[in-house]
Amino acid sequence: MALTRICVLLLYFMVLCATVWSTQQRQFRSFSSWDNFHRQIQRYGDELEAMQRRAEELATSTGGQIKRLWNGAANHFQNVFDKLQLPLGDGREVEGELDSGVDSMGNLPDLSSQYPDSGLSNRPVFDPTVVVVDTRHFPTPGLNTYHWKFPDNFNAMVRFRSRNSWWQGPNICEEKEEINEQEVNVTTYAPKGNTTETVKVEYEHFTKCKETETSYICITRIRTKDVNKTYIVKRQCCHGFMRLPDASGCLELDLKDIVETMTDLGTTRFVELAARIGLEPKLREDNFTIFCPSNEALIDYEEDTVSNEIPSGRVYRSTDLQNILNGHITEGYLKTGDLEDELVLMSVRGNSGIRVNIYNTPEKIVTANCARIVKANNYARNGVIHVVDTVLPIPSQTVADIISSDPQFSTLKQLLSEAGLVQTLRDLRGHYTLFAPTDAAFLSDAVQPKLLEQLLKGDGCVSTILKNHILPNVLCSTAIPHHAGTINLLDKYLTVTRNEDNKLFVNNIQIIARDIVGINGIVHIIDGVLVPSQADSVTTSLEKNKMIEIVDLIDTAELRSILDSMKNATFFVPSKKAIQALPEGMKKGLKENPQKLRELLMYHVAQPIVHSCKFHNNQMLKTKIEDKEIRINIYSQFTGFDNRVTAQCARVVSYDNDICEGTIHVVDKVLIPPKKTIMDQLEEMEGFDILVHLLRETGMDERLRLGYGPFTLLAPKDEAFSKISESVLSDIYKEKEHAENLVKLHVLPSLKHYLMYSKCK
């Protein structure tokens, strides 16, 4: 019995270990979280003390064997708890010393052995040629060890040793911002039949923190009936101090002015040019952030300018030295942790900006006007220097102006105007990437002459084609290592690749000039046209998908031009198997009678465009045949899951294949236009005399003839009635009530109203 108790206690102890281990996975960032955590640890300690007292009693009463068992278990769990590391978040000391890395004399540890290549010692001296950058993209909290000590007398003692996160150590500067926002009514919508219910959220309080390589930022959002505020707290190394990996706080640097720091970095050509135009005194005294080209980049730029050999991607450039240098400089102290994607900084040039873009490929890449930062966060006494791999282009035009001012884009310029996209690409608040086809690209064999003719007339889905060339973000070529996918204004993917010869392609069309920087985005010049499937005509789309059988019927009926020119149309196209399943006699008769074939095909066309997200049960769609409709039905065991959709009882097997001015739904049968009511159809069919008689006697024939419904009739043949006994059949004939009950059992009303519940864009 005693051994059983000991085993139970050990099992409980293991559960407690697992609980503490689970707790250590959480990150406690606020004081309130710490208090909860502290209380929880105290509770664990109380439970352990009670366990140990009980274990001592059992060990004393059962002899040395059980005591040795307990000692072994205690040593084992001591090792387990020694390995537990708990993030305590705010770094407060609990029943132990704060392990800050400072010895009893107050001296900093010798960092030279820990960072042998950094040149750091007890009083670190800044070496500008060495930049230590934390490249982690996500927060990694400081680790704090939780120790459990088990002496021989079983008395548990708990000791904490915590280490501050780097942003809680010395030499940290804190910036606080309070934003009073206008009251915003947040509403949510939930479907309730055909109506919506509005729910107002009246309370909100949350804090979200993120860590960059140079800062720790917490955003607190508070909203009540009376308060609507956002608090932003940013902690970072004070200027003149630098963060080191796995160190608490920031270490002091021996800083020089910007000119001396750039000289130490080896960017001497920029310094020489600055001295030539009298810019050096300002660089020594004023506070700047400089995106400084390397010597090689500046020398290449000067040689290209002198020889008039302007490389790909640098078509628009200034030769004014004052403008060039000022275009690389912005005021203030900006580390990479302060930069955000699509942030535009005003340069000291005054009328041009420096656009910052950040990519994770998964390597983190930061660019300024598409020039890649290759050496970041080089601190000077009066600023910060980021070394870039090329001279920054100086943007002076919008994306639209770049196109309109270049004669090689005359066709594209006209089409942008036809599509109403000029003002979009001229919006100064935008950030676009345009893959721009040249005039020669539109005249290439890859573009059908008929398509180009339609485009120039404003037809042929010109807007769709051009939106396929535009991204709603800036994609610099340096962000493409080998392969990248990006979404355009059609919400469709474009694939950008770089081959072994450093050539770039978008959807297999070559980019012949890259990174032409504008005020509101960039332009890449391409030698082809990106025609999306959404811009195909209906027959072109069918041909691309090898649905030759239906295309042959369309050509036989001479409907190609009519169908291709239709706008706002929904096409229910029979699949290849559906056409093959038609009786040979029927196919032969249709081909011999083009008018009948034309009517059959036009019955498959409805207007307007209806995507599957708008389908509902017993929906009637008007077709191009007068007074003829297509009935949509939806069947599902559970609303919104595994829906089966039919059109005139033909199953829809492929939805929402968008084309120019329309969409295609593929069905598994040819749709036959209905010509008669259920009752008319039944009267013409052989073998249903008894059912027809009963329908007439009960008056149900009028309901099935006059357009009531919709109904589904389960029609038993005469031979089915012959299986009923004569006495029962006689009662049905004699008693009208019996006949009505029997008939109603075979007439089904419409099914429950279902929506597809997929989201329409």
PDB file of N, CA, C and O in Angstrom, residues 44-94:
ATOM      1  N   TYR A  44       2.404  26.217  -7.011  1.00  0.00           N
ATOM      2  CA  TYR A  44       3.168  25.003  -7.250  1.00  0.00           C
ATOM      3  C   TYR A  44       4.084  24.697  -6.054  1.00  0.00           C
ATOM      4  O   TYR A  44       4.228  23.548  -5.626  1.00  0.00           O
ATOM      5  N   GLY A  45       4.720  25.746  -5.510  1.00  0.00           N
ATOM      6  CA  GLY A  45       5.613  25.541  -4.374  1.00  0.00           C
ATOM      7  C   GLY A  45       4.879  24.986  -3.165  1.00  0.00           C
ATOM      8  O   GLY A  45       5.367  24.082  -2.477  1.00  0.00           O
ATOM      9  N   ASP A  46       3.680  25.530  -2.886  1.00  0.00           N
ATOM     10  CA  ASP A  46       2.879  25.039  -1.759  1.00  0.00           C
ATOM     11  C   ASP A  46       2.526  23.569  -1.946  1.00  0.00           C
ATOM     12  O   ASP A  46       2.590  22.760  -1.007  1.00  0.00           O
ATOM     13  N   GLU A  47       2.142  23.202  -3.191  1.00  0.00           N
ATOM     14  CA  GLU A  47       1.769  21.815  -3.436  1.00  0.00           C
ATOM     15  C   GLU A  47       2.979  20.890  -3.266  1.00  0.00           C
ATOM     16  O   GLU A  47       2.863  19.778  -2.735  1.00  0.00           O
ATOM     17  N   LEU A  48       4.135  21.352  -3.719  1.00  0.00           N
ATOM     18  CA  LEU A  48       5.335  20.528  -3.581  1.00  0.00           C
ATOM     19  C   LEU A  48       5.704  20.312  -2.113  1.00  0.00           C
ATOM     20  O   LEU A  48       6.100  19.218  -1.701  1.00  0.00           O
ATOM     21  N   GLU A  49       5.592  21.378  -1.295  1.00  0.00           N
ATOM     22  CA  GLU A  49       5.918  21.239   0.124  1.00  0.00           C
ATOM     23  C   GLU A  49       4.997  20.225   0.788  1.00  0.00           C
ATOM     24  O   GLU A  49       5.436  19.392   1.596  1.00  0.00           O
ATOM     25  N   ALA A  50       3.684  20.280   0.446  1.00  0.00           N
ATOM     26  CA  ALA A  50       2.744  19.313   1.015  1.00  0.00           C
ATOM     27  C   ALA A  50       3.095  17.891   0.575  1.00  0.00           C
ATOM     28  O   ALA A  50       3.049  16.935   1.363  1.00  0.00           O
ATOM     29  N   MET A  51       3.464  17.746  -0.725  1.00  0.00           N
ATOM     30  CA  MET A  51       3.866  16.435  -1.223  1.00  0.00           C
ATOM     31  C   MET A  51       5.085  15.898  -0.478  1.00  0.00           C
ATOM     32  O   MET A  51       5.143  14.714  -0.107  1.00  0.00           O
ATOM     33  N   GLN A  52       6.046  16.779  -0.242  1.00  0.00           N
ATOM     34  CA  GLN A  52       7.281  16.331   0.388  1.00  0.00           C
ATOM     35  C   GLN A  52       7.061  15.936   1.848  1.00  0.00           C
ATOM     36  O   GLN A  52       7.652  14.975   2.336  1.00  0.00           O
ATOM     37  N   ARG A  53       6.213  16.703   2.521  1.00  0.00           N
ATOM     38  CA  ARG A  53       5.919  16.319   3.916  1.00  0.00           C
ATOM     39  C   ARG A  53       5.292  14.936   3.965  1.00  0.00           C
ATOM     40  O   ARG A  53       5.645  14.099   4.805  1.00  0.00           O
ATOM     41  N   ARG A  54       4.349  14.671   3.051  1.00  0.00           N
ATOM     42  CA  ARG A  54       3.703  13.363   3.023  1.00  0.00           C
ATOM     43  C   ARG A  54       4.705  12.272   2.640  1.00  0.00           C
ATOM     44  O   ARG A  54       4.706  11.169   3.198  1.00  0.00           O
ATOM     45  N   ALA A  55       5.599  12.605   1.690  1.00  0.00           N
ATOM     46  CA  ALA A  55       6.598  11.621   1.266  1.00  0.00           C
ATOM     47  C   ALA A  55       7.558  11.286   2.395  1.00  0.00           C
ATOM     48  O   ALA A  55       7.990  10.135   2.557  1.00  0.00           O
ATOM     49  N   GLU A  56       7.932  12.298   3.230  1.00  0.00           N
ATOM     50  CA  GLU A  56       8.831  12.052   4.359  1.00  0.00           C
ATOM     51  C   GLU A  56       8.183  11.097   5.354  1.00  0.00           C
ATOM     52  O   GLU A  56       8.829  10.187   5.887  1.00  0.00           O
ATOM     53  N   GLU A  57       6.876  11.338   5.611  1.00  0.00           N
ATOM     54  CA  GLU A  57       6.175  10.454   6.542  1.00  0.00           C
ATOM     55  C   GLU A  57       6.174   9.023   6.026  1.00  0.00           C
ATOM     56  O   GLU A  57       6.433   8.065   6.766  1.00  0.00           O
ATOM     57  N   LEU A  58       5.865   8.871   4.703  1.00  0.00           N
ATOM     58  CA  LEU A  58       5.834   7.523   4.137  1.00  0.00           C
ATOM     59  C   LEU A  58       7.213   6.887   4.148  1.00  0.00           C
ATOM     60  O   LEU A  58       7.383   5.700   4.438  1.00  0.00           O
ATOM     61  N   ALA A  59       8.231   7.696   3.807  1.00  0.00           N
ATOM     62  CA  ALA A  59       9.598   7.155   3.761  1.00  0.00           C
ATOM     63  C   ALA A  59      10.051   6.696   5.136  1.00  0.00           C
ATOM     64  O   ALA A  59      10.724   5.682   5.288  1.00  0.00           O
ATOM     65  N   THR A  60       9.687   7.458   6.200  1.00  0.00           N
ATOM     66  CA  THR A  60      10.082   7.106   7.564  1.00  0.00           C
ATOM     67  C   THR A  60       9.399   5.824   8.011  1.00  0.00           C
ATOM     68  O   THR A  60       9.989   4.967   8.667  1.00  0.00           O
ATOM     69  N   SER A  61       8.106   5.697   7.632  1.00  0.00           N
ATOM     70  CA  SER A  61       7.329   4.559   8.113  1.00  0.00           C
ATOM     71  C   SER A  61       7.595   3.277   7.334  1.00  0.00           C
ATOM     72  O   SER A  61       7.306   2.194   7.809  1.00  0.00           O
ATOM     73  N   THR A  62       8.140   3.376   6.122  1.00  0.00           N
ATOM     74  CA  THR A  62       8.292   2.177   5.292  1.00  0.00           C
ATOM     75  C   THR A  62       9.727   1.731   5.133  1.00  0.00           C
ATOM     76  O   THR A  62      10.007   0.775   4.429  1.00  0.00           O
ATOM     77  N   GLY A  63      10.661   2.451   5.769  1.00  0.00           N
ATOM     78  CA  GLY A  63      12.029   1.963   5.742  1.00  0.00           C
ATOM     79  C   GLY A  63      12.869   2.563   4.636  1.00  0.00           C
ATOM     80  O   GLY A  63      12.433   3.370   3.843  1.00  0.00           O
ATOM     81  N   GLY A  64      14.138   2.083   4.605  1.00  0.00           N
ATOM     82  CA  GLY A  64      15.134   2.693   3.727  1.00  0.00           C
ATOM     83  C   GLY A  64      14.878   2.465   2.254  1.00  0.00           C
ATOM     84  O   GLY A  64      15.285   3.266   1.420  1.00  0.00           O
ATOM     85  N   GLN A  65      14.206   1.337   1.891  1.00  0.00           N
ATOM     86  CA  GLN A  65      14.014   1.054   0.473  1.00  0.00           C
ATOM     87  C   GLN A  65      13.180   2.135  -0.196  1.00  0.00           C
ATOM     88  O   GLN A  65      13.516   2.620  -1.270  1.00  0.00           O
ATOM     89  N   ILE A  66      12.074   2.520   0.447  1.00  0.00           N
ATOM     90  CA  ILE A  66      11.216   3.555  -0.123  1.00  0.00           C
ATOM     91  C   ILE A  66      11.942   4.888  -0.130  1.00  0.00           C
ATOM     92  O   ILE A  66      11.824   5.676  -1.070  1.00  0.00           O
ATOM     93  N   LYS A  67      12.766   5.132   0.929  1.00  0.00           N
ATOM     94  CA  LYS A  67      13.498   6.398   0.975  1.00  0.00           C
ATOM     95  C   LYS A  67      14.500   6.479  -0.161  1.00  0.00           C
ATOM     96  O   LYS A  67      14.669   7.523  -0.789  1.00  0.00           O
ATOM     97  N   ARG A  68      15.188   5.343  -0.445  1.00  0.00           N
ATOM     98  CA  ARG A  68      16.121   5.356  -1.572  1.00  0.00           C
ATOM     99  C   ARG A  68      15.379   5.587  -2.889  1.00  0.00           C
ATOM    100  O   ARG A  68      15.867   6.273  -3.784  1.00  0.00           O
ATOM    101  N   LEU A  69      14.186   5.003  -3.000  1.00  0.00           N
ATOM    102  CA  LEU A  69      13.369   5.223  -4.201  1.00  0.00           C
ATOM    103  C   LEU A  69      13.034   6.700  -4.357  1.00  0.00           C
ATOM    104  O   LEU A  69      13.148   7.281  -5.435  1.00  0.00           O
ATOM    105  N   TRP A  70      12.629   7.306  -3.252  1.00  0.00           N
ATOM    106  CA  TRP A  70      12.287   8.741  -3.312  1.00  0.00           C
ATOM    107  C   TRP A  70      13.516   9.583  -3.662  1.00  0.00           C
ATOM    108  O   TRP A  70      13.442  10.521  -4.468  1.00  0.00           O
ATOM    109  N   ASN A  71      14.678   9.294  -3.059  1.00  0.00           N
ATOM    110  CA  ASN A  71      15.886  10.064  -3.359  1.00  0.00           C
ATOM    111  C   ASN A  71      16.231   9.987  -4.842  1.00  0.00           C
ATOM    112  O   ASN A  71      16.612  10.978  -5.463  1.00  0.00           O
ATOM    113  N   GLY A  72      16.094   8.781  -5.431  1.00  0.00           N
ATOM    114  CA  GLY A  72      16.380   8.640  -6.854  1.00  0.00           C
ATOM    115  C   GLY A  72      15.442   9.478  -7.704  1.00  0.00           C
ATOM    116  O   GLY A  72      15.857  10.145  -8.650  1.00  0.00           O
ATOM    117  N   ALA A  73      14.159   9.434  -7.313  1.00  0.00           N
ATOM    118  CA  ALA A  73      13.180  10.231  -8.065  1.00  0.00           C
ATOM    119  C   ALA A  73      13.446  11.713  -7.906  1.00  0.00           C
ATOM    120  O   ALA A  73      13.343  12.497  -8.859  1.00  0.00           O
ATOM    121  N   ALA A  74      13.813  12.135  -6.676  1.00  0.00           N
ATOM    122  CA  ALA A  74      14.076  13.553  -6.437  1.00  0.00           C
ATOM    123  C   ALA A  74      15.248  14.036  -7.274  1.00  0.00           C
ATOM    124  O   ALA A  74      15.219  15.120  -7.864  1.00  0.00           O
ATOM    125  N   ASN A  75      16.312  13.237  -7.349  1.00  0.00           N
ATOM    126  CA  ASN A  75      17.467  13.630  -8.161  1.00  0.00           C
ATOM    127  C   ASN A  75      17.095  13.723  -9.634  1.00  0.00           C
ATOM    128  O   ASN A  75      17.554  14.603 -10.364  1.00  0.00           O
ATOM    129  N   HIS A  76      16.260  12.786 -10.076  1.00  0.00           N
ATOM    130  CA  HIS A  76      15.835  12.812 -11.485  1.00  0.00           C
ATOM    131  C   HIS A  76      15.060  14.092 -11.808  1.00  0.00           C
ATOM    132  O   HIS A  76      15.334  14.770 -12.803  1.00  0.00           O
ATOM    133  N   PHE A  77      14.115  14.421 -10.933  1.00  0.00           N
ATOM    134  CA  PHE A  77      13.305  15.618 -11.212  1.00  0.00           C
ATOM    135  C   PHE A  77      14.097  16.897 -11.000  1.00  0.00           C
ATOM    136  O   PHE A  77      13.798  17.932 -11.590  1.00  0.00           O
ATOM    137  N   GLN A  78      15.121  16.841 -10.119  1.00  0.00           N
ATOM    138  CA  GLN A  78      16.020  17.994 -10.007  1.00  0.00           C
ATOM    139  C   GLN A  78      16.653  18.297 -11.370  1.00  0.00           C
ATOM    140  O   GLN A  78      16.705  19.440 -11.809  1.00  0.00           O
ATOM    141  N   ASN A  79      17.109  17.242 -12.062  1.00  0.00           N
ATOM    142  CA  ASN A  79      17.722  17.438 -13.379  1.00  0.00           C
ATOM    143  C   ASN A  79      16.720  17.988 -14.378  1.00  0.00           C
ATOM    144  O   ASN A  79      17.057  18.817 -15.221  1.00  0.00           O
ATOM    145  N   VAL A  80      15.477  17.506 -14.283  1.00  0.00           N
ATOM    146  CA  VAL A  80      14.443  18.006 -15.192  1.00  0.00           C
ATOM    147  C   VAL A  80      14.216  19.491 -14.984  1.00  0.00           C
ATOM    148  O   VAL A  80      14.206  20.289 -15.927  1.00  0.00           O
ATOM    149  N   PHE A  81      14.057  19.905 -13.723  1.00  0.00           N
ATOM    150  CA  PHE A  81      13.752  21.311 -13.449  1.00  0.00           C
ATOM    151  C   PHE A  81      14.951  22.211 -13.726  1.00  0.00           C
ATOM    152  O   PHE A  81      14.795  23.383 -14.030  1.00  0.00           O
ATOM    153  N   ASP A  82      16.142  21.675 -13.621  1.00  0.00           N
ATOM    154  CA  ASP A  82      17.320  22.479 -13.965  1.00  0.00           C
ATOM    155  C   ASP A  82      17.299  22.874 -15.429  1.00  0.00           C
ATOM    156  O   ASP A  82      17.897  23.871 -15.829  1.00  0.00           O
ATOM    157  N   LYS A  83      16.615  22.077 -16.254  1.00  0.00           N
ATOM    158  CA  LYS A  83      16.579  22.356 -17.691  1.00  0.00           C
ATOM    159  C   LYS A  83      15.425  23.268 -18.082  1.00  0.00           C
ATOM    160  O   LYS A  83      15.342  23.706 -19.222  1.00  0.00           O
ATOM    161  N   LEU A  84      14.510  23.499 -17.156  1.00  0.00           N
ATOM    162  CA  LEU A  84      13.368  24.364 -17.485  1.00  0.00           C
ATOM    163  C   LEU A  84      13.821  25.801 -17.559  1.00  0.00           C
ATOM    164  O   LEU A  84      14.534  26.282 -16.693  1.00  0.00           O
ATOM    165  N   GLN A  85      13.387  26.531 -18.584  1.00  0.00           N
ATOM    166  CA  GLN A  85      13.725  27.942 -18.754  1.00  0.00           C
ATOM    167  C   GLN A  85      12.439  28.705 -18.975  1.00  0.00           C
ATOM    168  O   GLN A  85      11.723  28.448 -19.931  1.00  0.00           O
ATOM    169  N   LEU A  86      12.151  29.651 -18.086  1.00  0.00           N
ATOM    170  CA  LEU A  86      10.871  30.338 -18.110  1.00  0.00           C
ATOM    171  C   LEU A  86      11.055  31.789 -18.491  1.00  0.00           C
ATOM    172  O   LEU A  86      11.800  32.507 -17.841  1.00  0.00           O
ATOM    173  N   PRO A  87      10.380  32.281 -19.578  1.00  0.00           N
ATOM    174  CA  PRO A  87      10.472  33.704 -19.915  1.00  0.00           C
ATOM    175  C   PRO A  87       9.632  34.534 -18.965  1.00  0.00           C
ATOM    176  O   PRO A  87       8.411  34.479 -18.987  1.00  0.00           O
ATOM    177  N   LEU A  88      10.295  35.299 -18.075  1.00  0.00           N
ATOM    178  CA  LEU A  88       9.563  36.080 -17.089  1.00  0.00           C
ATOM    179  C   LEU A  88       9.198  37.462 -17.590  1.00  0.00           C
ATOM    180  O   LEU A  88       8.553  38.216 -16.894  1.00  0.00           O
ATOM    181  N   GLY A  89       9.648  37.812 -18.778  1.00  0.00           N
ATOM    182  CA  GLY A  89       9.146  39.009 -19.457  1.00  0.00           C
ATOM    183  C   GLY A  89       9.732  40.290 -18.940  1.00  0.00           C
ATOM    184  O   GLY A  89      10.624  40.863 -19.519  1.00  0.00           O
ATOM    185  N   ASP A  90       9.227  40.811 -17.816  1.00  0.00           N
ATOM    186  CA  ASP A  90       9.655  42.145 -17.391  1.00  0.00           C
ATOM    187  C   ASP A  90      10.953  42.109 -16.574  1.00  0.00           C
ATOM    188  O   ASP A  90      11.446  43.140 -16.150  1.00  0.00           O
ATOM    189  N   GLY A  91      11.484  40.917 -16.315  1.00  0.00           N
ATOM    190  CA  GLY A  91      12.804  40.793 -15.717  1.00  0.00           C
ATOM    191  C   GLY A  91      12.866  41.129 -14.241  1.00  0.00           C
ATOM    192  O   GLY A  91      13.940  41.356 -13.706  1.00  0.00           O
ATOM    193  N   ARG A  92      11.722  41.183 -13.528  1.00  0.00           N
ATOM    194  CA  ARG A  92      11.798  41.518 -12.101  1.00  0.00           C
ATOM    195  C   ARG A  92      12.428  40.378 -11.304  1.00  0.00           C
ATOM    196  O   ARG A  92      12.222  39.206 -11.577  1.00  0.00           O
ATOM    197  N   GLU A  93      13.177  40.737 -10.273  1.00  0.00           N
ATOM    198  CA  GLU A  93      13.907  39.763  -9.472  1.00  0.00           C
ATOM    199  C   GLU A  93      12.975  39.137  -8.440  1.00  0.00           C
ATOM    200  O   GLU A  93      12.169  39.817  -7.812  1.00  0.00           O
ATOM    201  N   VAL A  94      13.076  37.809  -8.292  1.00  0.00           N
ATOM    202  CA  VAL A  94      12.250  37.109  -7.313  1.00  0.00           C
ATOM    203  C   VAL A  94      13.125  36.179  -6.498  1.00  0.00           C
ATOM    204  O   VAL A  94      13.709  35.235  -7.042  1.00  0.00           O
TER     205      VAL A  94
END
